mmCIF file of C-alpha atoms and ligand atoms in Angstrom:
data_model
loop_
_atom_site.group_PDB
_atom_site.id
_atom_site.type_symbol
_atom_site.label_atom_id
_atom_site.label_comp_id
_atom_site.label_asym_id
_atom_site.label_seq_id
_atom_site.Cartn_x
_atom_site.Cartn_y
_atom_site.Cartn_z
ATOM 1 C CA MET A 592 123.819 109.960 87.776
ATOM 2 C CA SER A 593 123.084 106.206 87.402
ATOM 3 C CA ARG A 594 124.606 104.667 84.287
ATOM 4 C CA SER A 595 121.248 103.024 83.438
ATOM 5 C CA LEU A 596 119.745 106.479 82.936
ATOM 6 C CA ASP A 597 121.961 107.001 79.836
ATOM 7 C CA GLU A 598 119.842 107.134 76.674
ATOM 8 C CA ILE A 599 116.505 107.741 78.388
ATOM 9 C CA LYS A 600 115.083 110.406 76.264
ATOM 10 C CA ILE A 601 111.396 109.731 76.087
ATOM 11 C CA ILE A 602 109.486 109.407 79.338
ATOM 12 C CA PRO A 603 106.085 107.667 79.265
ATOM 13 C CA ARG A 604 103.369 109.973 80.746
ATOM 14 C CA HIS A 605 101.612 107.019 82.410
ATOM 15 C CA ILE A 606 103.263 103.693 83.413
ATOM 16 C CA ALA A 607 101.085 100.682 84.545
ATOM 17 C CA ILE A 608 102.633 97.706 86.271
ATOM 18 C CA ILE A 609 101.428 94.129 86.891
ATOM 19 C CA MET A 610 103.642 93.325 89.785
ATOM 20 C CA ASP A 611 104.231 89.590 89.747
ATOM 21 C CA GLY A 612 106.484 87.043 91.052
ATOM 22 C CA ASN A 613 106.555 87.702 94.748
ATOM 23 C CA GLY A 614 105.556 84.057 95.543
ATOM 24 C CA ARG A 615 108.328 82.616 93.307
ATOM 25 C CA TRP A 616 110.913 85.016 94.738
ATOM 26 C CA ALA A 617 110.104 83.761 98.274
ATOM 27 C CA LYS A 618 109.881 80.152 97.164
ATOM 28 C CA GLU A 619 113.363 80.363 95.521
ATOM 29 C CA ARG A 620 114.737 81.409 98.942
ATOM 30 C CA GLY A 621 112.756 78.922 101.037
ATOM 31 C CA LEU A 622 110.779 81.751 102.518
ATOM 32 C CA PRO A 623 106.959 82.102 103.090
ATOM 33 C CA ARG A 624 105.127 83.786 100.197
ATOM 34 C CA THR A 625 104.320 86.811 102.502
ATOM 35 C CA GLU A 626 108.079 87.544 102.584
ATOM 36 C CA GLY A 627 108.010 88.067 98.795
ATOM 37 C CA HIS A 628 105.167 90.500 99.259
ATOM 38 C CA ARG A 629 106.973 92.245 102.082
ATOM 39 C CA ILE A 630 110.158 92.811 99.942
ATOM 40 C CA GLY A 631 107.884 93.586 96.992
ATOM 41 C CA ALA A 632 106.588 96.640 99.115
ATOM 42 C CA ASP A 633 110.194 97.887 99.006
ATOM 43 C CA SER A 634 110.173 97.602 95.228
ATOM 44 C CA VAL A 635 106.996 99.683 95.262
ATOM 45 C CA SER A 636 108.761 102.456 97.240
ATOM 46 C CA GLU A 637 111.728 102.474 94.926
ATOM 47 C CA VAL A 638 109.810 102.446 91.721
ATOM 48 C CA VAL A 639 107.532 105.253 93.005
ATOM 49 C CA GLU A 640 110.458 107.441 93.900
ATOM 50 C CA GLU A 641 112.212 106.758 90.618
ATOM 51 C CA CYS A 642 109.098 107.450 88.534
ATOM 52 C CA GLY A 643 108.753 110.820 90.360
ATOM 53 C CA LYS A 644 112.384 111.610 89.563
ATOM 54 C CA LEU A 645 111.972 110.685 85.919
ATOM 55 C CA GLY A 646 108.987 112.998 85.564
ATOM 56 C CA VAL A 647 106.411 110.224 84.942
ATOM 57 C CA GLU A 648 102.886 111.782 85.560
ATOM 58 C CA PHE A 649 100.994 108.720 86.498
ATOM 59 C CA LEU A 650 101.928 105.349 87.884
ATOM 60 C CA THR A 651 99.239 102.606 88.287
ATOM 61 C CA LEU A 652 100.240 99.517 90.257
ATOM 62 C CA TYR A 653 98.156 96.336 90.243
ATOM 63 C CA ALA A 654 98.385 95.686 93.915
ATOM 64 C CA PHE A 655 95.330 93.411 94.494
ATOM 65 C CA SER A 656 93.027 91.904 91.958
ATOM 66 C CA SER A 657 89.437 90.962 92.114
ATOM 67 C CA GLU A 658 90.632 87.314 91.727
ATOM 68 C CA ASN A 659 93.297 87.725 94.558
ATOM 69 C CA TRP A 660 90.282 87.240 97.146
ATOM 70 C CA LYS A 661 90.352 83.497 96.200
ATOM 71 C CA ARG A 662 93.798 83.208 97.775
ATOM 72 C CA PRO A 663 94.227 81.473 101.212
ATOM 73 C CA LYS A 664 92.755 83.649 103.990
ATOM 74 C CA ARG A 665 96.059 84.096 105.683
ATOM 75 C CA GLU A 666 97.723 85.491 102.558
ATOM 76 C CA VAL A 667 94.825 87.875 101.866
ATOM 77 C CA SER A 668 94.986 89.109 105.461
ATOM 78 C CA ALA A 669 98.758 89.448 105.365
ATOM 79 C CA LEU A 670 98.470 91.557 102.063
ATOM 80 C CA MET A 671 95.831 93.746 103.627
ATOM 81 C CA THR A 672 98.012 94.283 106.762
ATOM 82 C CA LEU A 673 100.998 95.074 104.437
ATOM 83 C CA LEU A 674 98.990 97.530 102.475
ATOM 84 C CA GLU A 675 97.677 99.368 105.462
ATOM 85 C CA ARG A 676 101.097 99.464 107.108
ATOM 86 C CA PHE A 677 102.611 100.735 103.858
ATOM 87 C CA LEU A 678 100.098 103.557 103.680
ATOM 88 C CA LYS A 679 100.495 104.367 107.314
ATOM 89 C CA THR A 680 104.352 104.589 107.232
ATOM 90 C CA LYS A 681 104.808 105.938 103.679
ATOM 91 C CA THR A 682 102.238 108.897 103.560
ATOM 92 C CA ALA A 683 104.845 111.357 105.085
ATOM 93 C CA GLU A 684 107.309 110.252 102.352
ATOM 94 C CA MET A 685 104.780 110.663 99.708
ATOM 95 C CA LEU A 686 104.050 114.194 100.962
ATOM 96 C CA GLU A 687 107.788 115.022 100.961
ATOM 97 C CA LYS A 688 108.234 113.592 97.465
ATOM 98 C CA ASN A 689 105.167 115.477 96.133
ATOM 99 C CA VAL A 690 103.341 112.185 95.293
ATOM 100 C CA ARG A 691 99.562 112.282 95.038
ATOM 101 C CA LEU A 692 97.985 109.048 95.991
ATOM 102 C CA GLN A 693 94.801 107.750 94.237
ATOM 103 C CA ALA A 694 93.052 104.318 94.150
ATOM 104 C CA ILE A 695 90.841 102.384 91.748
ATOM 105 C CA GLY A 696 88.823 99.248 92.193
ATOM 106 C CA ARG A 697 85.994 98.095 94.408
ATOM 107 C CA LEU A 698 87.495 99.805 97.393
ATOM 108 C CA HIS A 699 84.511 98.948 99.470
ATOM 109 C CA ASP A 700 85.539 95.382 99.517
ATOM 110 C CA LEU A 701 88.769 96.161 101.508
ATOM 111 C CA PRO A 702 88.728 95.700 105.271
ATOM 112 C CA LYS A 703 87.315 98.765 107.031
ATOM 113 C CA SER A 704 90.571 99.908 108.673
ATOM 114 C CA CYS A 705 92.332 99.537 105.349
ATOM 115 C CA GLN A 706 89.718 101.699 103.616
ATOM 116 C CA GLU A 707 89.964 104.310 106.362
ATOM 117 C CA GLN A 708 93.735 104.396 106.104
ATOM 118 C CA LEU A 709 93.568 104.616 102.279
ATOM 119 C CA HIS A 710 91.102 107.507 102.357
ATOM 120 C CA ARG A 711 93.294 109.336 104.972
ATOM 121 C CA SER A 712 96.404 108.954 102.751
ATOM 122 C CA ILE A 713 94.553 110.087 99.582
ATOM 123 C CA GLU A 714 93.195 113.124 101.442
ATOM 124 C CA LYS A 715 96.608 114.099 103.054
ATOM 125 C CA THR A 716 98.308 113.952 99.644
ATOM 126 C CA SER A 717 95.576 115.481 97.575
ATOM 127 C CA GLN A 718 97.468 118.731 97.054
ATOM 128 C CA CYS A 719 100.558 117.141 95.841
ATOM 129 C CA THR A 720 101.465 118.086 92.194
ATOM 130 C CA GLY A 721 104.231 115.558 91.262
ATOM 131 C CA LEU A 722 103.623 111.887 90.424
ATOM 132 C CA THR A 723 100.171 110.573 90.798
ATOM 133 C CA LEU A 724 100.323 107.019 92.288
ATOM 134 C CA ILE A 725 97.226 105.009 91.547
ATOM 135 C CA LEU A 726 96.851 101.765 93.490
ATOM 136 C CA ALA A 727 94.564 99.200 91.811
ATOM 137 C CA LEU A 728 92.897 97.422 94.749
ATOM 138 C CA SER A 729 90.168 94.845 94.539
ATOM 139 C CA TYR A 730 90.429 95.762 90.883
ATOM 140 C CA GLY A 731 89.162 93.836 87.912
ATOM 141 C CA ALA A 732 88.890 95.214 84.410
ATOM 142 C CA ARG A 733 85.759 93.271 83.598
ATOM 143 C CA GLU A 734 84.144 94.447 86.831
ATOM 144 C CA GLU A 735 85.148 97.942 86.034
ATOM 145 C CA ILE A 736 83.463 97.661 82.666
ATOM 146 C CA VAL A 737 80.300 96.252 84.231
ATOM 147 C CA ASP A 738 80.290 99.049 86.880
ATOM 148 C CA GLY A 739 80.806 101.574 83.963
ATOM 149 C CA ILE A 740 77.768 100.224 82.021
ATOM 150 C CA LYS A 741 75.669 100.495 85.236
ATOM 151 C CA SER A 742 76.710 104.020 85.678
ATOM 152 C CA LEU A 743 75.994 104.940 82.059
ATOM 153 C CA LEU A 744 72.521 103.311 82.309
ATOM 154 C CA GLU A 745 71.851 105.287 85.422
ATOM 155 C CA SER A 746 72.770 108.485 83.583
ATOM 156 C CA VAL A 747 70.443 107.590 80.727
ATOM 157 C CA GLU A 748 67.541 106.561 83.078
ATOM 158 C CA LYS A 749 67.977 109.891 84.995
ATOM 159 C CA GLY A 750 67.948 111.790 81.710
ATOM 160 C CA HIS A 751 71.403 113.136 82.090
ATOM 161 C CA LEU A 752 72.600 111.430 78.950
ATOM 162 C CA ASP A 753 71.023 110.648 75.603
ATOM 163 C CA LYS A 754 71.669 106.977 74.447
ATOM 164 C CA ALA A 755 72.573 108.209 70.987
ATOM 165 C CA MET A 756 75.427 110.314 72.327
ATOM 166 C CA ILE A 757 77.393 107.462 73.841
ATOM 167 C CA ASP A 758 80.722 106.955 72.248
ATOM 168 C CA ASN A 759 84.265 105.863 73.386
ATOM 169 C CA ASP A 760 85.002 109.064 75.271
ATOM 170 C CA ILE A 761 81.709 109.143 77.058
ATOM 171 C CA PHE A 762 82.073 105.542 78.157
ATOM 172 C CA ALA A 763 85.613 106.161 79.337
ATOM 173 C CA LYS A 764 84.072 108.904 81.544
ATOM 174 C CA HIS A 765 82.215 106.097 83.375
ATOM 175 C CA LEU A 766 85.309 104.048 84.208
ATOM 176 C CA TYR A 767 87.295 104.180 87.422
ATOM 177 C CA THR A 768 90.149 105.726 85.478
ATOM 178 C CA ARG A 769 88.032 108.645 84.138
ATOM 179 C CA TYR A 770 90.530 111.202 85.702
ATOM 180 C CA TYR A 771 93.599 109.655 84.110
ATOM 181 C CA PRO A 772 95.118 109.305 80.636
ATOM 182 C CA ASP A 773 95.514 105.755 79.249
ATOM 183 C CA PRO A 774 98.770 104.028 80.072
ATOM 184 C CA ASP A 775 101.682 104.527 77.537
ATOM 185 C CA LEU A 776 103.629 101.657 78.892
ATOM 186 C CA LEU A 777 102.453 98.505 80.627
ATOM 187 C CA ILE A 778 105.125 96.499 82.485
ATOM 188 C CA ARG A 779 104.668 92.942 83.666
ATOM 189 C CA THR A 780 107.290 91.256 85.849
ATOM 190 C CA SER A 781 108.164 87.593 86.181
ATOM 191 C CA GLY A 782 107.772 86.642 82.476
ATOM 192 C CA GLU A 783 104.067 85.800 82.323
ATOM 193 C CA LEU A 784 102.524 86.744 79.052
ATOM 194 C CA ARG A 785 98.944 87.574 80.308
ATOM 195 C CA ILE A 786 96.918 90.555 81.022
ATOM 196 C CA SER A 787 95.113 88.993 84.033
ATOM 197 C CA ASN A 788 91.962 91.287 83.905
ATOM 198 C CA PHE A 789 93.918 94.508 84.142
ATOM 199 C CA MET A 790 92.838 97.719 82.445
ATOM 200 C CA LEU A 791 91.386 95.813 79.379
ATOM 201 C CA TRP A 792 89.726 99.091 78.073
ATOM 202 C CA GLN A 793 92.559 101.470 78.754
ATOM 203 C CA ILE A 794 95.496 99.437 77.149
ATOM 204 C CA SER A 795 94.181 99.417 73.583
ATOM 205 C CA TYR A 796 97.274 101.249 72.410
ATOM 206 C CA THR A 797 99.562 100.754 75.241
ATOM 207 C CA GLU A 798 103.159 99.381 74.741
ATOM 208 C CA PHE A 799 103.901 96.122 76.477
ATOM 209 C CA TYR A 800 107.223 95.358 78.231
ATOM 210 C CA VAL A 801 107.638 91.886 79.926
ATOM 211 C CA THR A 802 110.621 91.116 81.970
ATOM 212 C CA GLU A 803 111.705 87.883 83.670
ATOM 213 C CA THR A 804 112.688 89.819 86.718
ATOM 214 C CA LEU A 805 110.601 88.931 89.759
ATOM 215 C CA TRP A 806 108.830 91.921 91.296
ATOM 216 C CA PRO A 807 110.879 91.948 94.656
ATOM 217 C CA ASP A 808 113.934 92.383 92.293
ATOM 218 C CA PHE A 809 112.490 95.048 90.149
ATOM 219 C CA ARG A 810 114.310 98.138 91.211
ATOM 220 C CA LYS A 811 115.366 101.442 89.459
ATOM 221 C CA GLU A 812 117.803 99.907 87.025
ATOM 222 C CA ALA A 813 114.982 97.495 85.859
ATOM 223 C CA LEU A 814 112.674 100.381 85.468
ATOM 224 C CA HIS A 815 115.220 102.330 83.451
ATOM 225 C CA LEU A 816 115.480 99.306 81.078
ATOM 226 C CA ALA A 817 111.764 99.316 80.562
ATOM 227 C CA VAL A 818 111.527 103.021 79.896
ATOM 228 C CA LYS A 819 114.451 102.794 77.527
ATOM 229 C CA ALA A 820 112.826 100.059 75.623
ATOM 230 C CA TYR A 821 109.581 102.180 75.470
ATOM 231 C CA GLY A 822 111.584 105.088 73.949
ATOM 232 C CA GLN A 823 112.651 102.742 71.083
ATOM 233 C CA ARG A 824 109.023 101.880 70.098
ATOM 234 C CA GLN A 825 107.272 103.549 67.251
ATOM 235 C CA ARG A 826 103.749 104.272 68.299
ATOM 236 C CA ARG A 827 101.321 104.745 65.446
ATOM 237 C CA PHE A 828 97.971 104.237 67.121
ATOM 238 C CA GLY A 829 96.628 102.251 64.102
ATOM 239 C CA ALA A 830 97.804 104.845 61.554
ATOM 240 C CA ILE A 831 100.870 104.430 59.304
HETATM 241 C C1 LIG B 1405 101.931 89.061 92.611
HETATM 242 O O1 LIG B 1405 102.881 88.079 93.032
HETATM 243 C C2 LIG B 1405 101.801 89.994 93.646
HETATM 244 C C3 LIG B 1405 100.610 90.424 94.197
HETATM 245 C C4 LIG B 1405 99.328 89.516 94.062
HETATM 246 C C5 LIG B 1405 100.433 91.432 95.224
HETATM 247 C C6 LIG B 1405 101.319 92.634 94.952
HETATM 248 C C7 LIG B 1405 101.681 93.218 96.274
HETATM 249 C C8 LIG B 1405 102.827 93.843 96.609
HETATM 250 C C9 LIG B 1405 103.866 94.099 95.544
HETATM 251 C C10 LIG B 1405 103.115 94.271 97.998
HETATM 252 C C11 LIG B 1405 102.298 95.233 98.655
HETATM 253 C C12 LIG B 1405 101.759 96.321 97.857
HETATM 254 C C13 LIG B 1405 101.790 97.671 98.134
HETATM 255 C C14 LIG B 1405 101.162 98.609 97.242
HETATM 256 C C15 LIG B 1405 102.341 98.098 99.343
HETATM 257 P P1 LIG B 1405 102.359 86.586 93.303
HETATM 258 O O2 LIG B 1405 102.044 86.344 94.744
HETATM 259 O O3 LIG B 1405 101.209 86.287 92.339
HETATM 260 O O4 LIG B 1405 103.597 85.698 92.806
HETATM 261 P P2 LIG B 1405 103.696 84.328 92.201
HETATM 262 O O5 LIG B 1405 102.988 84.498 90.870
HETATM 263 O O6 LIG B 1405 105.219 84.142 92.014
HETATM 264 O O7 LIG B 1405 103.001 83.341 93.039
#
């Protein structure tokens, strides 16, 4: 057993990760940014596998934000190709490791072939009962909240919902994340102290962990450190 597994006693039920620093990782090595993303995909595989082994139930990865569409066309295209290839080549491994794939975000914005592959992988892994891997794709928390409000209004207009009944729980049922518990632990790599439009509603009581490690270097030992730090936090949810 890995030494870094010592002392891990409390496992977060849901881990969310802002995977950052791929570009800097590549720049430090004189490589194109896309190389950082390519090696970053290897970190994704390793972290997914390790979360499954640790008994984490949900892992949400911020893989492509609503704002990422503003990047140069070539980089966006390389990221979409990488995502599609990842799904194509890793679905068998997900099945073998009992990983159920899900996705949140404005998925209809993704290139058609990417959407099709995503839905194929989701369908193929739908019976898996281990880790649920949720990819946030073309995801923005403000967009999610706006979409949630539209969905609520529609329910009220159709007479399925009484306006007076709307509370936190009912609103949460209109978000992309309605099937999942809120994250217990949010990890951000590469040292930036920002939320970057990620899960604004869901992280109200989530524990934050920021590491200087760049995403392509974030492997199982780094994950163990984050989980260990989480185990030392006292969560009071506003109570005393
Ligand atoms: C942030 O690094 C990373 C992204 C915008 C994309 C994340 C994508 C991957 C980890 C690879 C593919 C994902 C899957 C699920 C296969 P950055 O480019 O913003 O880095 P920088 O801040 O150093 O420029």
